[in-house]
């Protein structure tokens, strides 16, 4: 009920980032008609309101309540690497719900869970949200400390599950350019970099919405031995799996994000990395 009320306010009255959402959908699905794009748009905003309230609920709910709403269908695929004493990289995106995984990562698998993300801009909310996100043991680290944290656990032979949402728009970090949703798109290279540097297996997980507030998570292997595949193969495979999920049910991706605010530097061909994305004016 609260989400339905919020939908009227956010979509009908305020029109939160409606231009960004419409531009993103139009460029991503040029083959779809206006009627179909508006249908996706409305469903996205309903889902966005669900996600917002689920994010608040996630900060206070018990572990049992969250895991009832967020069920991993094949945890044995991840736990096999824990039994082998190996750290894994878990790649996903801002698709369906991602906050439930951050909070319960340590309880879903045998690994020590580390969520790699970005700090909130608010100095008031950041420490409070951090404490709630990490109350079940998951460690949340940010870009300026992630290398030291990963190296520490690697030295002490502690198998970790590194959760990386790799669909956000890069800033000045190294990025990889490929065609994604009919557009030249930069992808963060960090997940593949860690995997290749330490020999970590890489898994992709898809989140499916069963009904409002309830999800299932399914893992699939991208690469068991990162050094056995060509460079950039992992991030390219990730992009293809994510694209497939988005095209299957587009309303569940975060279309309000300014994903294509950078343009590819002229000296960087598709399929190769650049170190400085250019503003897309």
mmCIF file of N, CA, C and O in Angstrom, residues 182-242:
data_model
loop_
_atom_site.group_PDB
_atom_site.id
_atom_site.type_symbol
_atom_site.label_atom_id
_atom_site.label_comp_id
_atom_site.label_asym_id
_atom_site.label_seq_id
_atom_site.Cartn_x
_atom_site.Cartn_y
_atom_site.Cartn_z
ATOM 1 N N UNK A 182 22.440 -1.561 -27.316
ATOM 2 C CA UNK A 182 22.485 -0.749 -28.528
ATOM 3 C C UNK A 182 23.294 0.545 -28.384
ATOM 4 O O UNK A 182 23.147 1.453 -29.198
ATOM 5 N N UNK A 183 24.175 0.614 -27.382
ATOM 6 C CA UNK A 183 24.951 1.829 -27.162
ATOM 7 C C UNK A 183 26.373 1.487 -26.761
ATOM 8 O O UNK A 183 26.613 0.457 -26.128
ATOM 9 N N UNK A 184 27.299 2.349 -27.120
ATOM 10 C CA UNK A 184 28.674 2.203 -26.642
ATOM 11 C C UNK A 184 28.680 2.506 -25.147
ATOM 12 O O UNK A 184 28.271 3.580 -24.717
ATOM 13 N N UNK A 185 29.154 1.535 -24.359
ATOM 14 C CA UNK A 185 28.988 1.606 -22.908
ATOM 15 C C UNK A 185 30.289 1.256 -22.197
ATOM 16 O O UNK A 185 30.906 0.234 -22.512
ATOM 17 N N UNK A 186 30.714 2.076 -21.220
ATOM 18 C CA UNK A 186 31.899 1.727 -20.422
ATOM 19 C C UNK A 186 31.516 0.866 -19.225
ATOM 20 O O UNK A 186 30.502 1.107 -18.562
ATOM 21 N N UNK A 187 32.323 -0.143 -18.937
ATOM 22 C CA UNK A 187 32.116 -1.002 -17.777
ATOM 23 C C UNK A 187 33.319 -0.913 -16.848
ATOM 24 O O UNK A 187 34.469 -0.870 -17.302
ATOM 25 N N UNK A 188 33.046 -0.920 -15.562
ATOM 26 C CA UNK A 188 34.106 -0.958 -14.557
ATOM 27 C C UNK A 188 34.885 -2.255 -14.703
ATOM 28 O O UNK A 188 34.304 -3.326 -14.873
ATOM 29 N N UNK A 189 36.197 -2.153 -14.608
ATOM 30 C CA UNK A 189 37.081 -3.284 -14.862
ATOM 31 C C UNK A 189 37.546 -3.971 -13.579
ATOM 32 O O UNK A 189 38.215 -4.985 -13.626
ATOM 33 N N UNK A 190 37.138 -3.435 -12.422
ATOM 34 C CA UNK A 190 37.691 -3.896 -11.148
ATOM 35 C C UNK A 190 37.504 -5.370 -10.855
ATOM 36 O O UNK A 190 38.415 -6.026 -10.347
ATOM 37 N N UNK A 191 36.333 -5.935 -11.164
ATOM 38 C CA UNK A 191 36.077 -7.343 -10.843
ATOM 39 C C UNK A 191 37.044 -8.256 -11.585
ATOM 40 O O UNK A 191 37.629 -9.179 -10.991
ATOM 41 N N UNK A 192 37.223 -8.020 -12.876
ATOM 42 C CA UNK A 192 38.153 -8.856 -13.632
ATOM 43 C C UNK A 192 39.589 -8.634 -13.177
ATOM 44 O O UNK A 192 40.391 -9.575 -13.122
ATOM 45 N N UNK A 193 39.923 -7.406 -12.821
ATOM 46 C CA UNK A 193 41.284 -7.105 -12.370
ATOM 47 C C UNK A 193 41.634 -7.905 -11.119
ATOM 48 O O UNK A 193 42.713 -8.518 -11.037
ATOM 49 N N UNK A 194 40.732 -7.918 -10.128
ATOM 50 C CA UNK A 194 40.973 -8.692 -8.914
ATOM 51 C C UNK A 194 41.058 -10.180 -9.227
ATOM 52 O O UNK A 194 41.904 -10.904 -8.692
ATOM 53 N N UNK A 195 40.169 -10.640 -10.075
ATOM 54 C CA UNK A 195 40.145 -12.067 -10.413
ATOM 55 C C UNK A 195 41.454 -12.502 -11.066
ATOM 56 O O UNK A 195 42.013 -13.553 -10.721
ATOM 57 N N UNK A 196 41.950 -11.715 -11.980
ATOM 58 C CA UNK A 196 43.181 -12.073 -12.684
ATOM 59 C C UNK A 196 44.401 -11.938 -11.777
ATOM 60 O O UNK A 196 45.348 -12.723 -11.866
ATOM 61 N N UNK A 197 44.392 -10.929 -10.915
ATOM 62 C CA UNK A 197 45.538 -10.705 -10.042
ATOM 63 C C UNK A 197 45.702 -11.820 -9.010
ATOM 64 O O UNK A 197 46.824 -12.257 -8.724
ATOM 65 N N UNK A 198 44.588 -12.309 -8.473
ATOM 66 C CA UNK A 198 44.651 -13.301 -7.391
ATOM 67 C C UNK A 198 44.191 -14.695 -7.815
ATOM 68 O O UNK A 198 44.218 -15.618 -7.010
ATOM 69 N N UNK A 199 43.732 -14.840 -9.050
ATOM 70 C CA UNK A 199 43.259 -16.142 -9.509
ATOM 71 C C UNK A 199 41.910 -16.538 -8.940
ATOM 72 O O UNK A 199 41.627 -17.726 -8.759
ATOM 73 N N UNK A 200 41.044 -15.546 -8.671
ATOM 74 C CA UNK A 200 39.739 -15.829 -8.075
ATOM 75 C C UNK A 200 38.743 -16.290 -9.136
ATOM 76 O O UNK A 200 38.641 -15.692 -10.208
ATOM 77 N N UNK A 201 37.962 -17.328 -8.854
ATOM 78 C CA UNK A 201 36.848 -17.673 -9.735
ATOM 79 C C UNK A 201 35.818 -16.543 -9.762
ATOM 80 O O UNK A 201 35.660 -15.807 -8.779
ATOM 81 N N UNK A 202 35.114 -16.408 -10.882
ATOM 82 C CA UNK A 202 34.113 -15.349 -11.040
ATOM 83 C C UNK A 202 32.756 -15.987 -11.327
ATOM 84 O O UNK A 202 32.632 -16.825 -12.225
ATOM 85 N N UNK A 203 31.761 -15.575 -10.546
ATOM 86 C CA UNK A 203 30.403 -16.069 -10.744
ATOM 87 C C UNK A 203 29.459 -14.892 -10.973
ATOM 88 O O UNK A 203 29.662 -13.797 -10.421
ATOM 89 N N UNK A 204 28.471 -15.143 -11.780
ATOM 90 C CA UNK A 204 27.419 -14.151 -12.027
ATOM 91 C C UNK A 204 26.155 -14.633 -11.329
ATOM 92 O O UNK A 204 25.871 -15.834 -11.320
ATOM 93 N N UNK A 205 25.420 -13.705 -10.731
ATOM 94 C CA UNK A 205 24.142 -14.140 -10.171
ATOM 95 C C UNK A 205 22.991 -13.268 -10.668
ATOM 96 O O UNK A 205 23.086 -12.055 -10.762
ATOM 97 N N UNK A 206 21.930 -13.978 -11.042
ATOM 98 C CA UNK A 206 20.712 -13.347 -11.539
ATOM 99 C C UNK A 206 19.685 -13.310 -10.415
ATOM 100 O O UNK A 206 19.496 -14.295 -9.699
ATOM 101 N N UNK A 207 19.020 -12.179 -10.259
ATOM 102 C CA UNK A 207 17.981 -12.019 -9.254
ATOM 103 C C UNK A 207 16.630 -11.943 -9.958
ATOM 104 O O UNK A 207 16.426 -11.095 -10.831
ATOM 105 N N UNK A 208 15.723 -12.852 -9.614
ATOM 106 C CA UNK A 208 14.387 -12.886 -10.203
ATOM 107 C C UNK A 208 13.353 -12.476 -9.165
ATOM 108 O O UNK A 208 13.424 -12.893 -7.997
ATOM 109 N N UNK A 209 12.403 -11.680 -9.609
ATOM 110 C CA UNK A 209 11.327 -11.242 -8.723
ATOM 111 C C UNK A 209 10.196 -12.254 -8.787
ATOM 112 O O UNK A 209 9.551 -12.426 -9.831
ATOM 113 N N UNK A 210 9.944 -12.945 -7.679
ATOM 114 C CA UNK A 210 8.878 -13.940 -7.612
ATOM 115 C C UNK A 210 7.528 -13.244 -7.467
ATOM 116 O O UNK A 210 6.567 -13.542 -8.165
ATOM 117 N N UNK A 211 7.484 -12.318 -6.522
ATOM 118 C CA UNK A 211 6.352 -11.423 -6.337
ATOM 119 C C UNK A 211 6.876 -10.221 -5.568
ATOM 120 O O UNK A 211 8.047 -10.175 -5.194
ATOM 121 N N UNK A 212 6.053 -9.250 -5.330
ATOM 122 C CA UNK A 212 6.524 -8.019 -4.699
ATOM 123 C C UNK A 212 7.162 -8.337 -3.340
ATOM 124 O O UNK A 212 6.547 -8.950 -2.474
ATOM 125 N N UNK A 213 8.429 -7.944 -3.193
ATOM 126 C CA UNK A 213 9.132 -8.152 -1.938
ATOM 127 C C UNK A 213 9.780 -9.504 -1.786
ATOM 128 O O UNK A 213 10.409 -9.768 -0.763
ATOM 129 N N UNK A 214 9.687 -10.360 -2.800
ATOM 130 C CA UNK A 214 10.239 -11.709 -2.708
ATOM 131 C C UNK A 214 11.041 -12.027 -3.968
ATOM 132 O O UNK A 214 10.560 -11.807 -5.088
ATOM 133 N N UNK A 215 12.266 -12.572 -3.753
ATOM 134 C CA UNK A 215 13.188 -12.793 -4.862
ATOM 135 C C UNK A 215 13.885 -14.147 -4.729
ATOM 136 O O UNK A 215 14.023 -14.674 -3.624
ATOM 137 N N UNK A 216 14.317 -14.651 -5.864
ATOM 138 C CA UNK A 216 15.221 -15.803 -5.872
ATOM 139 C C UNK A 216 16.514 -15.390 -6.566
ATOM 140 O O UNK A 216 16.519 -14.538 -7.465
ATOM 141 N N UNK A 217 17.618 -15.996 -6.128
ATOM 142 C CA UNK A 217 18.950 -15.690 -6.655
ATOM 143 C C UNK A 217 19.544 -16.975 -7.219
ATOM 144 O O UNK A 217 19.561 -18.003 -6.535
ATOM 145 N N UNK A 218 20.035 -16.903 -8.454
ATOM 146 C CA UNK A 218 20.609 -18.072 -9.093
ATOM 147 C C UNK A 218 22.003 -17.749 -9.608
ATOM 148 O O UNK A 218 22.187 -16.776 -10.346
ATOM 149 N N UNK A 219 22.996 -18.566 -9.214
ATOM 150 C CA UNK A 219 24.382 -18.350 -9.609
ATOM 151 C C UNK A 219 24.746 -19.176 -10.835
ATOM 152 O O UNK A 219 24.217 -20.276 -11.042
ATOM 153 N N UNK A 220 25.646 -18.630 -11.632
ATOM 154 C CA UNK A 220 26.228 -19.372 -12.757
ATOM 155 C C UNK A 220 27.700 -18.980 -12.861
ATOM 156 O O UNK A 220 28.088 -17.857 -12.519
ATOM 157 N N UNK A 221 28.510 -19.914 -13.310
ATOM 158 C CA UNK A 221 29.945 -19.687 -13.384
ATOM 159 C C UNK A 221 30.300 -18.908 -14.650
ATOM 160 O O UNK A 221 29.879 -19.255 -15.757
ATOM 161 N N UNK A 222 31.077 -17.842 -14.485
ATOM 162 C CA UNK A 222 31.643 -17.133 -15.630
ATOM 163 C C UNK A 222 33.001 -17.705 -15.976
ATOM 164 O O UNK A 222 33.284 -18.043 -17.121
ATOM 165 N N UNK A 223 33.857 -17.851 -14.939
ATOM 166 C CA UNK A 223 35.202 -18.346 -15.200
ATOM 167 C C UNK A 223 35.809 -18.915 -13.927
ATOM 168 O O UNK A 223 35.820 -18.245 -12.895
ATOM 169 N N UNK A 224 36.315 -20.142 -14.000
ATOM 170 C CA UNK A 224 36.964 -20.774 -12.857
ATOM 171 C C UNK A 224 38.427 -20.386 -12.748
ATOM 172 O O UNK A 224 38.967 -20.255 -11.652
ATOM 173 N N UNK A 225 39.073 -20.184 -13.880
ATOM 174 C CA UNK A 225 40.503 -19.838 -13.924
ATOM 175 C C UNK A 225 40.680 -18.594 -14.793
ATOM 176 O O UNK A 225 40.774 -18.688 -16.021
ATOM 177 N N UNK A 226 40.720 -17.406 -14.192
ATOM 178 C CA UNK A 226 40.773 -16.159 -14.970
ATOM 179 C C UNK A 226 41.977 -16.048 -15.907
ATOM 180 O O UNK A 226 41.888 -15.396 -16.953
ATOM 181 N N UNK A 227 43.097 -16.659 -15.547
ATOM 182 C CA UNK A 227 44.279 -16.549 -16.391
ATOM 183 C C UNK A 227 44.229 -17.477 -17.600
ATOM 184 O O UNK A 227 45.098 -17.409 -18.472
ATOM 185 N N UNK A 228 43.216 -18.334 -17.664
ATOM 186 C CA UNK A 228 43.082 -19.244 -18.807
ATOM 187 C C UNK A 228 42.295 -18.623 -19.956
ATOM 188 O O UNK A 228 42.177 -19.217 -21.022
ATOM 189 N N UNK A 229 41.730 -17.424 -19.744
ATOM 190 C CA UNK A 229 40.936 -16.767 -20.785
ATOM 191 C C UNK A 229 41.601 -15.445 -21.158
ATOM 192 O O UNK A 229 42.377 -14.878 -20.372
ATOM 193 N N UNK A 230 41.328 -14.923 -22.353
ATOM 194 C CA UNK A 230 41.933 -13.647 -22.767
ATOM 195 C C UNK A 230 41.511 -12.504 -21.857
ATOM 196 O O UNK A 230 40.449 -12.543 -21.226
ATOM 197 N N UNK A 231 42.334 -11.490 -21.793
ATOM 198 C CA UNK A 231 42.006 -10.304 -21.006
ATOM 199 C C UNK A 231 40.728 -9.664 -21.544
ATOM 200 O O UNK A 231 40.496 -9.653 -22.755
ATOM 201 N N UNK A 232 39.894 -9.168 -20.648
ATOM 202 C CA UNK A 232 38.606 -8.524 -20.920
ATOM 203 C C UNK A 232 37.506 -9.529 -21.258
ATOM 204 O O UNK A 232 36.368 -9.137 -21.475
ATOM 205 N N UNK A 233 37.819 -10.813 -21.311
ATOM 206 C CA UNK A 233 36.809 -11.828 -21.613
ATOM 207 C C UNK A 233 35.768 -11.889 -20.507
ATOM 208 O O UNK A 233 34.573 -12.054 -20.779
ATOM 209 N N UNK A 234 36.189 -11.747 -19.256
ATOM 210 C CA UNK A 234 35.273 -11.855 -18.126
ATOM 211 C C UNK A 234 34.274 -10.704 -18.118
ATOM 212 O O UNK A 234 33.058 -10.913 -17.978
ATOM 213 N N UNK A 235 34.755 -9.482 -18.275
ATOM 214 C CA UNK A 235 33.842 -8.337 -18.238
ATOM 215 C C UNK A 235 32.911 -8.350 -19.449
ATOM 216 O O UNK A 235 31.741 -7.950 -19.353
ATOM 217 N N UNK A 236 33.391 -8.848 -20.583
ATOM 218 C CA UNK A 236 32.532 -8.957 -21.763
ATOM 219 C C UNK A 236 31.443 -9.998 -21.537
ATOM 220 O O UNK A 236 30.267 -9.773 -21.883
ATOM 221 N N UNK A 237 31.794 -11.128 -20.966
ATOM 222 C CA UNK A 237 30.803 -12.156 -20.683
ATOM 223 C C UNK A 237 29.771 -11.659 -19.662
ATOM 224 O O UNK A 237 28.576 -11.964 -19.774
ATOM 225 N N UNK A 238 30.239 -10.918 -18.664
ATOM 226 C CA UNK A 238 29.323 -10.322 -17.688
ATOM 227 C C UNK A 238 28.324 -9.391 -18.378
ATOM 228 O O UNK A 238 27.112 -9.446 -18.110
ATOM 229 N N UNK A 239 28.819 -8.547 -19.270
ATOM 230 C CA UNK A 239 27.947 -7.598 -19.972
ATOM 231 C C UNK A 239 26.882 -8.322 -20.778
ATOM 232 O O UNK A 239 25.710 -7.910 -20.815
ATOM 233 N N UNK A 240 27.268 -9.440 -21.405
ATOM 234 C CA UNK A 240 26.301 -10.182 -22.224
ATOM 235 C C UNK A 240 25.221 -10.840 -21.350
ATOM 236 O O UNK A 240 24.051 -10.865 -21.716
ATOM 237 N N UNK A 241 25.604 -11.382 -20.199
ATOM 238 C CA UNK A 241 24.612 -12.022 -19.327
ATOM 239 C C UNK A 241 23.660 -10.990 -18.730
ATOM 240 O O UNK A 241 22.455 -11.230 -18.631
ATOM 241 N N UNK A 242 24.209 -9.843 -18.341
ATOM 242 C CA UNK A 242 23.358 -8.795 -17.798
ATOM 243 C C UNK A 242 22.402 -8.275 -18.869
ATOM 244 O O UNK A 242 21.210 -8.059 -18.605
#
